[in-house]
Amino acid sequence: MKVIVVKNYDEMSKKAAEIFIEQLKNKPNSILGLATGGSPVGTYKELIKAYNDGQISFKDVQTYNLDEYCGIDINHPQSYYYFMHDNLFNHVDIKEENVHIPSARGENIAKQCEDYNNALHSVEIDIQLLGIGSNGHIAFNEPGTSFEQETFIVELTDKTRQDNKRFFNSIDEVPTHAMTMGIKNIMQAKSIVMLISGASKKETVEKLLKGPITESFPASILHNHQDVTVIIDEEAYQNMK
Ligand code: PGA
């Protein structure tokens, strides 16, 4: 696991974008694994800048997102479909048919889950962007999830629903379930870039870098991956000094 410590969120975003820009220059038809949440927003802004400067194109790029809430309309501002279009896809030349986001709406969600997992089996993600929850979760794989887990429907914990309540009008609107890539799917990416920023993640960083590999801290499995870069800002790194 390669650790890069940077000054702040902006530096983290620039560093991560550099890695993605390099990837797209070397392989214009890359398959990217993408994430939602606060951590990647700045990276997406940098990628849009690089696109506008003519440094990179997304015209041959394919993307696979980590997760999506169940039962939420794609036009809902809190759907991850909406998030990805608003923060990246609407601003670059990606083809909609090359965008893959778990779909967990309407009837037969189990079938949609199986289809997404099969789609993941048919490709090899070149580079996966990841955030981390303060409890070590990656995507919606909460502590206790098997390292062998593939794409599944997860019931969100009360804590996660409470954490995400701020984005909705009330707790009743927060979805109860989500579809998420499993840890095994995430580990199959050729390379992984994880972003960690802010003082609220300082204990998370300590556990990730010093702790044992255990299912009670899902991100710890990344120590077993051969190509992981973790970009951490100084506030998040403070307990390591
Ligand atoms: P964040 O979320 O990027 O908004 O901190 C990370 C996560 O919960 O995976």
PDB file of C-alpha atoms and ligand atoms in Angstrom:
ATOM      1  CA  MET A   1       0.000   0.000   0.000  1.00  0.00           C
ATOM      2  CA  LYS A   2       1.503   3.258  -1.146  1.00  0.00           C
ATOM      3  CA  VAL A   3       0.655   6.223   1.091  1.00  0.00           C
ATOM      4  CA  ILE A   4       0.856   9.802  -0.161  1.00  0.00           C
ATOM      5  CA  VAL A   5       0.337  12.537   2.431  1.00  0.00           C
ATOM      6  CA  VAL A   6      -0.807  15.869   1.033  1.00  0.00           C
ATOM      7  CA  LYS A   7      -1.600  19.235   2.566  1.00  0.00           C
ATOM      8  CA  ASN A   8      -5.354  19.422   2.171  1.00  0.00           C
ATOM      9  CA  TYR A   9      -8.447  18.369   0.245  1.00  0.00           C
ATOM     10  CA  ASP A  10      -7.485  20.361  -2.864  1.00  0.00           C
ATOM     11  CA  GLU A  11      -4.029  18.789  -3.017  1.00  0.00           C
ATOM     12  CA  MET A  12      -5.601  15.361  -2.527  1.00  0.00           C
ATOM     13  CA  SER A  13      -7.981  16.012  -5.435  1.00  0.00           C
ATOM     14  CA  LYS A  14      -5.154  17.206  -7.681  1.00  0.00           C
ATOM     15  CA  LYS A  15      -2.980  14.197  -6.867  1.00  0.00           C
ATOM     16  CA  ALA A  16      -5.803  11.744  -7.519  1.00  0.00           C
ATOM     17  CA  ALA A  17      -6.738  13.511 -10.754  1.00  0.00           C
ATOM     18  CA  GLU A  18      -3.087  13.305 -11.883  1.00  0.00           C
ATOM     19  CA  ILE A  19      -3.211   9.522 -11.534  1.00  0.00           C
ATOM     20  CA  PHE A  20      -6.461   9.300 -13.517  1.00  0.00           C
ATOM     21  CA  ILE A  21      -5.211  11.715 -16.193  1.00  0.00           C
ATOM     22  CA  GLU A  22      -2.066   9.632 -16.634  1.00  0.00           C
ATOM     23  CA  GLN A  23      -4.212   6.500 -16.889  1.00  0.00           C
ATOM     24  CA  LEU A  24      -6.452   8.044 -19.566  1.00  0.00           C
ATOM     25  CA  LYS A  25      -3.486   9.335 -21.541  1.00  0.00           C
ATOM     26  CA  ASN A  26      -1.870   5.898 -21.514  1.00  0.00           C
ATOM     27  CA  LYS A  27      -5.110   4.036 -22.196  1.00  0.00           C
ATOM     28  CA  PRO A  28      -7.915   6.183 -23.665  1.00  0.00           C
ATOM     29  CA  ASN A  29     -10.358   3.261 -23.478  1.00  0.00           C
ATOM     30  CA  SER A  30      -9.798   2.670 -19.766  1.00  0.00           C
ATOM     31  CA  ILE A  31     -12.443   1.118 -17.560  1.00  0.00           C
ATOM     32  CA  LEU A  32     -12.829   3.299 -14.496  1.00  0.00           C
ATOM     33  CA  GLY A  33     -14.431   2.356 -11.193  1.00  0.00           C
ATOM     34  CA  LEU A  34     -16.037   5.436  -9.695  1.00  0.00           C
ATOM     35  CA  ALA A  35     -17.339   6.497  -6.302  1.00  0.00           C
ATOM     36  CA  THR A  36     -19.769   9.005  -4.835  1.00  0.00           C
ATOM     37  CA  GLY A  37     -19.590  10.958  -1.568  1.00  0.00           C
ATOM     38  CA  GLY A  38     -17.742  14.066  -0.523  1.00  0.00           C
ATOM     39  CA  SER A  39     -14.231  12.719  -1.099  1.00  0.00           C
ATOM     40  CA  PRO A  40     -14.217  12.401  -4.927  1.00  0.00           C
ATOM     41  CA  VAL A  41     -16.017  15.663  -5.826  1.00  0.00           C
ATOM     42  CA  GLY A  42     -12.774  17.663  -6.104  1.00  0.00           C
ATOM     43  CA  THR A  43     -11.132  14.940  -8.179  1.00  0.00           C
ATOM     44  CA  TYR A  44     -14.039  15.053 -10.631  1.00  0.00           C
ATOM     45  CA  LYS A  45     -13.686  18.849 -10.857  1.00  0.00           C
ATOM     46  CA  GLU A  46     -10.006  18.423 -11.763  1.00  0.00           C
ATOM     47  CA  LEU A  47     -10.865  15.807 -14.382  1.00  0.00           C
ATOM     48  CA  ILE A  48     -13.429  18.157 -15.946  1.00  0.00           C
ATOM     49  CA  LYS A  49     -10.742  20.859 -16.079  1.00  0.00           C
ATOM     50  CA  ALA A  50      -8.320  18.475 -17.783  1.00  0.00           C
ATOM     51  CA  TYR A  51     -11.045  17.548 -20.266  1.00  0.00           C
ATOM     52  CA  ASN A  52     -11.784  21.221 -20.999  1.00  0.00           C
ATOM     53  CA  ASP A  53      -8.056  21.833 -21.503  1.00  0.00           C
ATOM     54  CA  GLY A  54      -8.001  19.063 -24.097  1.00  0.00           C
ATOM     55  CA  GLN A  55      -5.676  16.866 -22.042  1.00  0.00           C
ATOM     56  CA  ILE A  56      -8.064  13.909 -21.829  1.00  0.00           C
ATOM     57  CA  SER A  57     -11.203  12.568 -23.436  1.00  0.00           C
ATOM     58  CA  PHE A  58     -13.833  10.180 -22.077  1.00  0.00           C
ATOM     59  CA  LYS A  59     -15.199   9.195 -25.473  1.00  0.00           C
ATOM     60  CA  ASP A  60     -13.862   5.637 -25.241  1.00  0.00           C
ATOM     61  CA  VAL A  61     -14.002   5.334 -21.455  1.00  0.00           C
ATOM     62  CA  GLN A  62     -16.323   2.980 -19.605  1.00  0.00           C
ATOM     63  CA  THR A  63     -17.302   3.506 -15.998  1.00  0.00           C
ATOM     64  CA  TYR A  64     -18.686   1.277 -13.258  1.00  0.00           C
ATOM     65  CA  ASN A  65     -19.977   2.822 -10.045  1.00  0.00           C
ATOM     66  CA  LEU A  66     -19.723   1.216  -6.647  1.00  0.00           C
ATOM     67  CA  ASP A  67     -23.267   1.516  -5.385  1.00  0.00           C
ATOM     68  CA  GLU A  68     -26.756   3.013  -5.503  1.00  0.00           C
ATOM     69  CA  TYR A  69     -29.683   3.433  -3.143  1.00  0.00           C
ATOM     70  CA  CYS A  70     -32.595   1.081  -3.715  1.00  0.00           C
ATOM     71  CA  GLY A  71     -35.945   2.456  -4.794  1.00  0.00           C
ATOM     72  CA  ILE A  72     -34.814   6.000  -5.424  1.00  0.00           C
ATOM     73  CA  ASP A  73     -35.696   7.669  -8.719  1.00  0.00           C
ATOM     74  CA  ILE A  74     -32.726   8.433 -10.980  1.00  0.00           C
ATOM     75  CA  ASN A  75     -33.812  12.079 -11.065  1.00  0.00           C
ATOM     76  CA  HIS A  76     -33.768  12.355  -7.279  1.00  0.00           C
ATOM     77  CA  PRO A  77     -30.901  14.711  -6.397  1.00  0.00           C
ATOM     78  CA  GLN A  78     -29.620  12.151  -3.868  1.00  0.00           C
ATOM     79  CA  SER A  79     -29.497   9.239  -6.280  1.00  0.00           C
ATOM     80  CA  TYR A  80     -25.947   8.286  -7.162  1.00  0.00           C
ATOM     81  CA  TYR A  81     -27.025   8.298 -10.796  1.00  0.00           C
ATOM     82  CA  TYR A  82     -27.851  12.000 -10.417  1.00  0.00           C
ATOM     83  CA  PHE A  83     -24.671  12.666  -8.410  1.00  0.00           C
ATOM     84  CA  MET A  84     -22.434  11.174 -11.093  1.00  0.00           C
ATOM     85  CA  HIS A  85     -24.090  13.066 -13.922  1.00  0.00           C
ATOM     86  CA  ASP A  86     -24.116  16.308 -11.974  1.00  0.00           C
ATOM     87  CA  ASN A  87     -20.503  16.055 -10.792  1.00  0.00           C
ATOM     88  CA  LEU A  88     -18.837  14.481 -13.832  1.00  0.00           C
ATOM     89  CA  PHE A  89     -20.697  12.871 -16.728  1.00  0.00           C
ATOM     90  CA  ASN A  90     -22.719  15.923 -17.839  1.00  0.00           C
ATOM     91  CA  HIS A  91     -19.480  17.886 -18.218  1.00  0.00           C
ATOM     92  CA  VAL A  92     -17.400  15.488 -20.326  1.00  0.00           C
ATOM     93  CA  ASP A  93     -17.760  13.547 -23.580  1.00  0.00           C
ATOM     94  CA  ILE A  94     -18.591  10.156 -22.071  1.00  0.00           C
ATOM     95  CA  LYS A  95     -21.193   8.088 -23.931  1.00  0.00           C
ATOM     96  CA  GLU A  96     -24.225   7.292 -21.788  1.00  0.00           C
ATOM     97  CA  GLU A  97     -24.127   3.650 -22.905  1.00  0.00           C
ATOM     98  CA  ASN A  98     -20.644   3.378 -21.381  1.00  0.00           C
ATOM     99  CA  VAL A  99     -21.859   4.518 -17.963  1.00  0.00           C
ATOM    100  CA  HIS A 100     -22.756   1.706 -15.544  1.00  0.00           C
ATOM    101  CA  ILE A 101     -24.421   2.485 -12.256  1.00  0.00           C
ATOM    102  CA  PRO A 102     -26.222  -0.202 -10.258  1.00  0.00           C
ATOM    103  CA  SER A 103     -29.936   0.034 -10.949  1.00  0.00           C
ATOM    104  CA  ALA A 104     -32.072  -0.920  -7.993  1.00  0.00           C
ATOM    105  CA  ARG A 105     -35.508   0.318  -8.899  1.00  0.00           C
ATOM    106  CA  GLY A 106     -38.822  -1.280  -9.713  1.00  0.00           C
ATOM    107  CA  GLU A 107     -39.427  -5.002  -9.789  1.00  0.00           C
ATOM    108  CA  ASN A 108     -36.937  -7.783  -9.408  1.00  0.00           C
ATOM    109  CA  ILE A 109     -34.060  -5.991  -7.768  1.00  0.00           C
ATOM    110  CA  ALA A 110     -32.381  -9.355  -7.103  1.00  0.00           C
ATOM    111  CA  LYS A 111     -32.133  -9.922 -10.871  1.00  0.00           C
ATOM    112  CA  GLN A 112     -30.710  -6.439 -11.409  1.00  0.00           C
ATOM    113  CA  CYS A 113     -28.125  -7.204  -8.725  1.00  0.00           C
ATOM    114  CA  GLU A 114     -27.141 -10.435 -10.472  1.00  0.00           C
ATOM    115  CA  ASP A 115     -26.933  -8.601 -13.810  1.00  0.00           C
ATOM    116  CA  TYR A 116     -24.623  -5.949 -12.360  1.00  0.00           C
ATOM    117  CA  ASN A 117     -22.406  -8.615 -10.842  1.00  0.00           C
ATOM    118  CA  ASN A 118     -22.252 -10.460 -14.173  1.00  0.00           C
ATOM    119  CA  ALA A 119     -21.363  -7.214 -15.933  1.00  0.00           C
ATOM    120  CA  LEU A 120     -18.509  -6.740 -13.453  1.00  0.00           C
ATOM    121  CA  HIS A 121     -17.287 -10.268 -14.173  1.00  0.00           C
ATOM    122  CA  SER A 122     -17.116  -9.453 -17.878  1.00  0.00           C
ATOM    123  CA  VAL A 123     -14.662  -6.560 -17.459  1.00  0.00           C
ATOM    124  CA  GLU A 124     -11.472  -5.686 -15.636  1.00  0.00           C
ATOM    125  CA  ILE A 125     -11.546  -2.298 -13.969  1.00  0.00           C
ATOM    126  CA  ASP A 126      -8.235  -0.527 -14.624  1.00  0.00           C
ATOM    127  CA  ILE A 127      -8.453   1.868 -11.745  1.00  0.00           C
ATOM    128  CA  GLN A 128     -10.977   2.092  -8.915  1.00  0.00           C
ATOM    129  CA  LEU A 129     -11.569   5.282  -6.963  1.00  0.00           C
ATOM    130  CA  LEU A 130     -12.620   4.746  -3.348  1.00  0.00           C
ATOM    131  CA  GLY A 131     -13.621   6.737  -0.302  1.00  0.00           C
ATOM    132  CA  ILE A 132     -13.740   5.227   3.177  1.00  0.00           C
ATOM    133  CA  GLY A 133     -16.387   5.474   5.887  1.00  0.00           C
ATOM    134  CA  SER A 134     -15.193   6.403   9.365  1.00  0.00           C
ATOM    135  CA  ASN A 135     -15.955   2.807  10.417  1.00  0.00           C
ATOM    136  CA  GLY A 136     -13.777   1.472   7.602  1.00  0.00           C
ATOM    137  CA  HIS A 137     -16.610   0.714   5.183  1.00  0.00           C
ATOM    138  CA  ILE A 138     -15.878   0.724   1.458  1.00  0.00           C
ATOM    139  CA  ALA A 139     -18.838   1.311  -0.849  1.00  0.00           C
ATOM    140  CA  PHE A 140     -21.760   0.068   1.335  1.00  0.00           C
ATOM    141  CA  ASN A 141     -19.774  -2.872   2.731  1.00  0.00           C
ATOM    142  CA  GLU A 142     -20.199  -2.283   6.438  1.00  0.00           C
ATOM    143  CA  PRO A 143     -18.044  -3.887   9.177  1.00  0.00           C
ATOM    144  CA  GLY A 144     -18.679  -7.624   9.357  1.00  0.00           C
ATOM    145  CA  THR A 145     -19.178  -8.066   5.603  1.00  0.00           C
ATOM    146  CA  SER A 146     -17.350 -11.097   4.240  1.00  0.00           C
ATOM    147  CA  PHE A 147     -14.240 -10.370   2.175  1.00  0.00           C
ATOM    148  CA  GLU A 148     -15.708 -12.891  -0.310  1.00  0.00           C
ATOM    149  CA  GLN A 149     -18.904 -10.895  -0.807  1.00  0.00           C
ATOM    150  CA  GLU A 150     -19.885  -9.919  -4.372  1.00  0.00           C
ATOM    151  CA  THR A 151     -22.556  -7.413  -5.473  1.00  0.00           C
ATOM    152  CA  PHE A 152     -25.482  -7.540  -3.052  1.00  0.00           C
ATOM    153  CA  ILE A 153     -28.412  -5.692  -1.546  1.00  0.00           C
ATOM    154  CA  VAL A 154     -27.507  -4.341   1.850  1.00  0.00           C
ATOM    155  CA  GLU A 155     -29.853  -3.112   4.542  1.00  0.00           C
ATOM    156  CA  LEU A 156     -28.451   0.209   5.664  1.00  0.00           C
ATOM    157  CA  THR A 157     -27.604   0.482   9.334  1.00  0.00           C
ATOM    158  CA  ASP A 158     -29.427   3.078  11.436  1.00  0.00           C
ATOM    159  CA  LYS A 159     -26.081   4.875  11.800  1.00  0.00           C
ATOM    160  CA  THR A 160     -25.563   5.139   8.029  1.00  0.00           C
ATOM    161  CA  ARG A 161     -29.157   6.313   7.522  1.00  0.00           C
ATOM    162  CA  GLN A 162     -28.734   8.910  10.274  1.00  0.00           C
ATOM    163  CA  ASP A 163     -25.400  10.038   8.751  1.00  0.00           C
ATOM    164  CA  ASN A 164     -27.048  10.465   5.355  1.00  0.00           C
ATOM    165  CA  LYS A 165     -30.200  12.116   6.699  1.00  0.00           C
ATOM    166  CA  ARG A 166     -28.641  15.543   6.149  1.00  0.00           C
ATOM    167  CA  PHE A 167     -29.078  15.126   2.406  1.00  0.00           C
ATOM    168  CA  PHE A 168     -32.823  14.398   2.642  1.00  0.00           C
ATOM    169  CA  ASN A 169     -35.853  16.256   4.005  1.00  0.00           C
ATOM    170  CA  SER A 170     -36.434  13.694   6.747  1.00  0.00           C
ATOM    171  CA  ILE A 171     -35.237  10.305   7.983  1.00  0.00           C
ATOM    172  CA  ASP A 172     -38.298   8.687   6.382  1.00  0.00           C
ATOM    173  CA  GLU A 173     -37.004   9.673   2.954  1.00  0.00           C
ATOM    174  CA  VAL A 174     -33.603   8.029   3.479  1.00  0.00           C
ATOM    175  CA  PRO A 175     -33.626   4.707   1.627  1.00  0.00           C
ATOM    176  CA  THR A 176     -33.456   1.601   3.810  1.00  0.00           C
ATOM    177  CA  HIS A 177     -31.459  -0.493   1.319  1.00  0.00           C
ATOM    178  CA  ALA A 178     -28.737  -0.082  -1.275  1.00  0.00           C
ATOM    179  CA  MET A 179     -27.124  -2.174  -3.982  1.00  0.00           C
ATOM    180  CA  THR A 180     -23.346  -2.294  -3.673  1.00  0.00           C
ATOM    181  CA  MET A 181     -20.346  -3.947  -5.247  1.00  0.00           C
ATOM    182  CA  GLY A 182     -18.979  -6.441  -2.764  1.00  0.00           C
ATOM    183  CA  ILE A 183     -15.458  -6.376  -1.369  1.00  0.00           C
ATOM    184  CA  LYS A 184     -14.435  -9.177  -3.731  1.00  0.00           C
ATOM    185  CA  ASN A 185     -15.519  -7.111  -6.770  1.00  0.00           C
ATOM    186  CA  ILE A 186     -13.577  -4.104  -5.500  1.00  0.00           C
ATOM    187  CA  MET A 187     -10.437  -6.208  -4.951  1.00  0.00           C
ATOM    188  CA  GLN A 188     -10.535  -7.355  -8.585  1.00  0.00           C
ATOM    189  CA  ALA A 189      -9.654  -3.884  -9.894  1.00  0.00           C
ATOM    190  CA  LYS A 190      -6.130  -3.699 -11.334  1.00  0.00           C
ATOM    191  CA  SER A 191      -5.341  -0.653  -9.233  1.00  0.00           C
ATOM    192  CA  ILE A 192      -7.100   1.296  -6.492  1.00  0.00           C
ATOM    193  CA  VAL A 193      -6.866   4.926  -5.402  1.00  0.00           C
ATOM    194  CA  MET A 194      -8.346   5.734  -2.008  1.00  0.00           C
ATOM    195  CA  LEU A 195      -9.035   9.283  -0.823  1.00  0.00           C
ATOM    196  CA  ILE A 196      -9.073  10.241   2.855  1.00  0.00           C
ATOM    197  CA  SER A 197      -9.519  13.793   4.028  1.00  0.00           C
ATOM    198  CA  GLY A 198     -10.390  15.708   7.186  1.00  0.00           C
ATOM    199  CA  ALA A 199      -9.918  15.415  10.951  1.00  0.00           C
ATOM    200  CA  SER A 200     -13.042  13.255  11.327  1.00  0.00           C
ATOM    201  CA  LYS A 201     -11.107  10.425   9.589  1.00  0.00           C
ATOM    202  CA  LYS A 202      -7.961  10.580  11.756  1.00  0.00           C
ATOM    203  CA  GLU A 203      -8.797   7.411  13.730  1.00  0.00           C
ATOM    204  CA  THR A 204      -9.872   5.732  10.499  1.00  0.00           C
ATOM    205  CA  VAL A 205      -6.431   6.391   8.994  1.00  0.00           C
ATOM    206  CA  GLU A 206      -4.725   5.003  12.089  1.00  0.00           C
ATOM    207  CA  LYS A 207      -6.803   1.813  11.961  1.00  0.00           C
ATOM    208  CA  LEU A 208      -6.219   1.436   8.225  1.00  0.00           C
ATOM    209  CA  LEU A 209      -2.450   1.901   8.418  1.00  0.00           C
ATOM    210  CA  LYS A 210      -1.673   0.206  11.740  1.00  0.00           C
ATOM    211  CA  GLY A 211      -4.516  -2.227  12.321  1.00  0.00           C
ATOM    212  CA  PRO A 212      -4.899  -5.904  11.466  1.00  0.00           C
ATOM    213  CA  ILE A 213      -6.628  -7.202   8.352  1.00  0.00           C
ATOM    214  CA  THR A 214     -10.098  -7.972   9.643  1.00  0.00           C
ATOM    215  CA  GLU A 215     -13.663  -8.100   8.372  1.00  0.00           C
ATOM    216  CA  SER A 216     -14.608  -5.780  11.210  1.00  0.00           C
ATOM    217  CA  PHE A 217     -12.716  -3.042   9.325  1.00  0.00           C
ATOM    218  CA  PRO A 218     -13.520  -3.707   5.645  1.00  0.00           C
ATOM    219  CA  ALA A 219     -10.891  -1.382   4.110  1.00  0.00           C
ATOM    220  CA  SER A 220      -8.120  -3.362   5.845  1.00  0.00           C
ATOM    221  CA  ILE A 221      -8.359  -5.945   3.027  1.00  0.00           C
ATOM    222  CA  LEU A 222      -6.667  -3.414   0.750  1.00  0.00           C
ATOM    223  CA  HIS A 223      -3.343  -4.443   2.324  1.00  0.00           C
ATOM    224  CA  ASN A 224      -3.731  -7.668   0.337  1.00  0.00           C
ATOM    225  CA  HIS A 225      -4.046  -5.834  -2.996  1.00  0.00           C
ATOM    226  CA  GLN A 226      -0.880  -5.355  -5.034  1.00  0.00           C
ATOM    227  CA  ASP A 227      -1.556  -1.823  -6.317  1.00  0.00           C
ATOM    228  CA  VAL A 228      -3.238   0.547  -3.867  1.00  0.00           C
ATOM    229  CA  THR A 229      -2.438   4.234  -3.474  1.00  0.00           C
ATOM    230  CA  VAL A 230      -3.976   5.998  -0.476  1.00  0.00           C
ATOM    231  CA  ILE A 231      -3.950   9.786  -0.658  1.00  0.00           C
ATOM    232  CA  ILE A 232      -4.390  11.286   2.792  1.00  0.00           C
ATOM    233  CA  ASP A 233      -4.495  14.926   3.789  1.00  0.00           C
ATOM    234  CA  GLU A 234      -2.653  16.258   6.835  1.00  0.00           C
ATOM    235  CA  GLU A 235      -5.759  16.567   9.007  1.00  0.00           C
ATOM    236  CA  ALA A 236      -6.654  12.942   8.424  1.00  0.00           C
ATOM    237  CA  TYR A 237      -3.006  11.883   8.927  1.00  0.00           C
ATOM    238  CA  GLN A 238      -2.478  13.748  12.216  1.00  0.00           C
ATOM    239  CA  ASN A 239      -2.562  10.692  14.536  1.00  0.00           C
ATOM    240  CA  MET A 240       0.236   9.067  12.531  1.00  0.00           C
ATOM    241  CA  LYS A 241       2.800  11.746  13.374  1.00  0.00           C
TER     242      LYS A 241
HETATM  243  P1  PGA B   1     -17.262  10.577   2.134  1.00  0.00           P
HETATM  244  O1  PGA B   1     -17.852   9.109   2.261  1.00  0.00           O
HETATM  245  O2  PGA B   1     -16.407  10.600   0.912  1.00  0.00           O
HETATM  246  O3  PGA B   1     -18.502  11.442   1.968  1.00  0.00           O
HETATM  247  O4  PGA B   1     -16.502  10.856   3.389  1.00  0.00           O
HETATM  248  C1  PGA B   1     -17.000   8.049   2.203  1.00  0.00           C
HETATM  249  C2  PGA B   1     -17.770   6.790   2.430  1.00  0.00           C
HETATM  250  O5  PGA B   1     -18.643   6.752   3.317  1.00  0.00           O
HETATM  251  O6  PGA B   1     -17.488   5.815   1.715  1.00  0.00           O
END
